Amino acid sequence: MRYLVLSLSLLAATVGIDQAQTVLIRNTTVLTVTKGTVPNGDVLIENGKVAAVGKNVSAPANATVVDGSGKFLMPGIIDCHSHTAVEGSVNEGTVSDSSMVDIKDVLDPTDINIYRALAGGLTVSNVLHGSANAIGGQTTVIKLRWGKTAPELLFEGAKPGIKFALGENPKRQGYPPQGQGLFNAGAAAERRYPGTRMGVEEVIRQSFTEAKIYQAEWKTYKERAARGEHPIPPRKDLRLEPLVEVLEGQRYVHAHSYRSDEILMLLRTADEMGFKIRTLQHVLEGYKVAKEIAAHGAGASTFSDWWSYKIEAYDATPYNAAIMARKGVVVSLNSDSDELQRHLNLEAAKTMRYGGLNETEALAMVTINPAKQLGIDDKVGSIEVGKSADLVLFDKHPLSDFSKPLKVWIDGHQYFDRDKDLEMRPGFEQQKKALQEKQAAEGRSGRGHGGAAVNPGPTAGPMVDLTGGGRS
């Protein structure tokens, strides 16, 4: 771990943050997403914000000038469904309603997938609890500020969320381990309610019924206290607190879903209980009920063309995103994967082939649309004056299979530079080799792990390798 931390610190120091506060990106094709395309345009960054967009933009004498000739500048890519930067498991699978747990408490700023995502142009992620629970844990929005601490990853002012899940994932927890026989076989401790899709719905309804009672108790308490009385406050319930925030519109619901019947069930349950679904995640059969999704006001965060990896995904179609968009749903494309998050721009390009969206509509699905779904579109998601300077410079149009991100800025600080990355790789390979030789020598001498040779594990070499396995 000492070597790992040292390597991460070195990487952050050498590839990480460019301290320049004033940057002029000159003579590039500016893909603003919301304000059209500016050919041969300039973008000025000052104090972490976009200060000017246009042609022949002037800048102070101390500005760092980046030549964007022949290149393309777009807003930082936003992923509305990620499990990156989570330390350990993403599920608290022992209960059906785990709304008391919080992903924010287990953020890992040293996760190398943060850097790999940056190398793909990603700047913002909605980090979610897993889908083992009908009501899962609290979620958080982060900026991929590689080299910063966990609290410094948090997106300032972003509304918190909570993960819900429908279908196979939450209900399968009700079954005993494989080989235990019938549904009701095995010790009671090995089973967890619910074991059916009906049970998933009941868990959500019951939890919000309890939350409403809890909300009313606190309202009565506060009213009595305001009148000068001295009532005993209700007992604080960490499971119900976030659900009350949902009822009061202070916390977004992001709901894992697949089948159209269950999507309708959740929308109707939310209407019954008096809250809104902010996004339906995955939502592979959303095209069947797009009008109902739009009427409820929910967004849809889906895959571009993933299908048949389980029974619920068999009726998916790559036309899903475009169909929902044409029916008035705000649609984004997400990754749910440490690997896929590195090329969400290419996932967006697929909507032009499957659904006939134009370039701006396609780019919107990984920029301004997820920003709207997360309630941060006033800060990020497009290149506009006053918004955060979260920008990506590509060598070719970002919807091209041949494009590569060259530089990535977050809040006006440069967090990735492809040329610097390539320049450092030989040095990191040498460092990796030296560490492996040192470890092998310690193994032969009987030190370390009882004298046995061990796998070298992650060192500086893989940390600058832009390949890497996925995790969902």
PDB file of N, CA and C in Angstrom, residues 287 304 316-325 353-356:
ATOM      1  N   TYR A 287     -39.285   2.560 -23.988  1.00  0.00           N
ATOM      2  CA  TYR A 287     -39.923   2.925 -25.255  1.00  0.00           C
ATOM      3  C   TYR A 287     -41.386   2.496 -25.308  1.00  0.00           C
ATOM      4  N   SER A 304     -27.045   2.447 -24.472  1.00  0.00           N
ATOM      5  CA  SER A 304     -27.247   2.669 -25.900  1.00  0.00           C
ATOM      6  C   SER A 304     -27.737   1.411 -26.597  1.00  0.00           C
ATOM      7  N   ALA A 316     -35.089  -5.390 -25.089  1.00  0.00           N
ATOM      8  CA  ALA A 316     -34.469  -4.090 -25.292  1.00  0.00           C
ATOM      9  C   ALA A 316     -34.288  -3.810 -26.781  1.00  0.00           C
ATOM     10  N   THR A 317     -34.067  -2.541 -27.108  1.00  0.00           N
ATOM     11  CA  THR A 317     -33.801  -2.141 -28.487  1.00  0.00           C
ATOM     12  C   THR A 317     -32.870  -0.941 -28.483  1.00  0.00           C
ATOM     13  N   PRO A 318     -31.935  -0.867 -29.436  1.00  0.00           N
ATOM     14  CA  PRO A 318     -31.058   0.305 -29.500  1.00  0.00           C
ATOM     15  C   PRO A 318     -31.795   1.583 -29.904  1.00  0.00           C
ATOM     16  N   TYR A 319     -33.050   1.451 -30.319  1.00  0.00           N
ATOM     17  CA  TYR A 319     -33.857   2.630 -30.651  1.00  0.00           C
ATOM     18  C   TYR A 319     -34.504   3.240 -29.409  1.00  0.00           C
ATOM     19  N   ASN A 320     -34.307   2.636 -28.258  1.00  0.00           N
ATOM     20  CA  ASN A 320     -34.972   3.050 -27.033  1.00  0.00           C
ATOM     21  C   ASN A 320     -34.754   4.531 -26.709  1.00  0.00           C
ATOM     22  N   ALA A 321     -33.495   4.953 -26.713  1.00  0.00           N
ATOM     23  CA  ALA A 321     -33.184   6.341 -26.334  1.00  0.00           C
ATOM     24  C   ALA A 321     -33.880   7.335 -27.253  1.00  0.00           C
ATOM     25  N   ALA A 322     -33.801   7.111 -28.560  1.00  0.00           N
ATOM     26  CA  ALA A 322     -34.406   8.044 -29.520  1.00  0.00           C
ATOM     27  C   ALA A 322     -35.925   8.057 -29.411  1.00  0.00           C
ATOM     28  N   ILE A 323     -36.528   6.893 -29.226  1.00  0.00           N
ATOM     29  CA  ILE A 323     -37.997   6.839 -29.117  1.00  0.00           C
ATOM     30  C   ILE A 323     -38.464   7.626 -27.897  1.00  0.00           C
ATOM     31  N   MET A 324     -37.815   7.415 -26.761  1.00  0.00           N
ATOM     32  CA  MET A 324     -38.205   8.150 -25.556  1.00  0.00           C
ATOM     33  C   MET A 324     -38.001   9.648 -25.737  1.00  0.00           C
ATOM     34  N   ALA A 325     -36.897  10.023 -26.374  1.00  0.00           N
ATOM     35  CA  ALA A 325     -36.634  11.443 -26.593  1.00  0.00           C
ATOM     36  C   ALA A 325     -37.712  12.072 -27.466  1.00  0.00           C
ATOM     37  N   ARG A 353     -27.326   6.504 -35.459  1.00  0.00           N
ATOM     38  CA  ARG A 353     -27.579   5.323 -36.285  1.00  0.00           C
ATOM     39  C   ARG A 353     -28.915   4.682 -35.929  1.00  0.00           C
ATOM     40  N   TYR A 354     -29.194   4.591 -34.631  1.00  0.00           N
ATOM     41  CA  TYR A 354     -30.431   3.967 -34.169  1.00  0.00           C
ATOM     42  C   TYR A 354     -31.381   5.035 -33.642  1.00  0.00           C
ATOM     43  N   GLY A 355     -32.127   5.639 -34.523  1.00  0.00           N
ATOM     44  CA  GLY A 355     -33.110   6.634 -34.118  1.00  0.00           C
ATOM     45  C   GLY A 355     -33.011   7.940 -34.856  1.00  0.00           C
ATOM     46  N   GLY A 356     -31.901   8.140 -35.571  1.00  0.00           N
ATOM     47  CA  GLY A 356     -31.804   9.311 -36.426  1.00  0.00           C
ATOM     48  C   GLY A 356     -31.636  10.636 -35.713  1.00  0.00           C
TER      49      GLY A 356
END
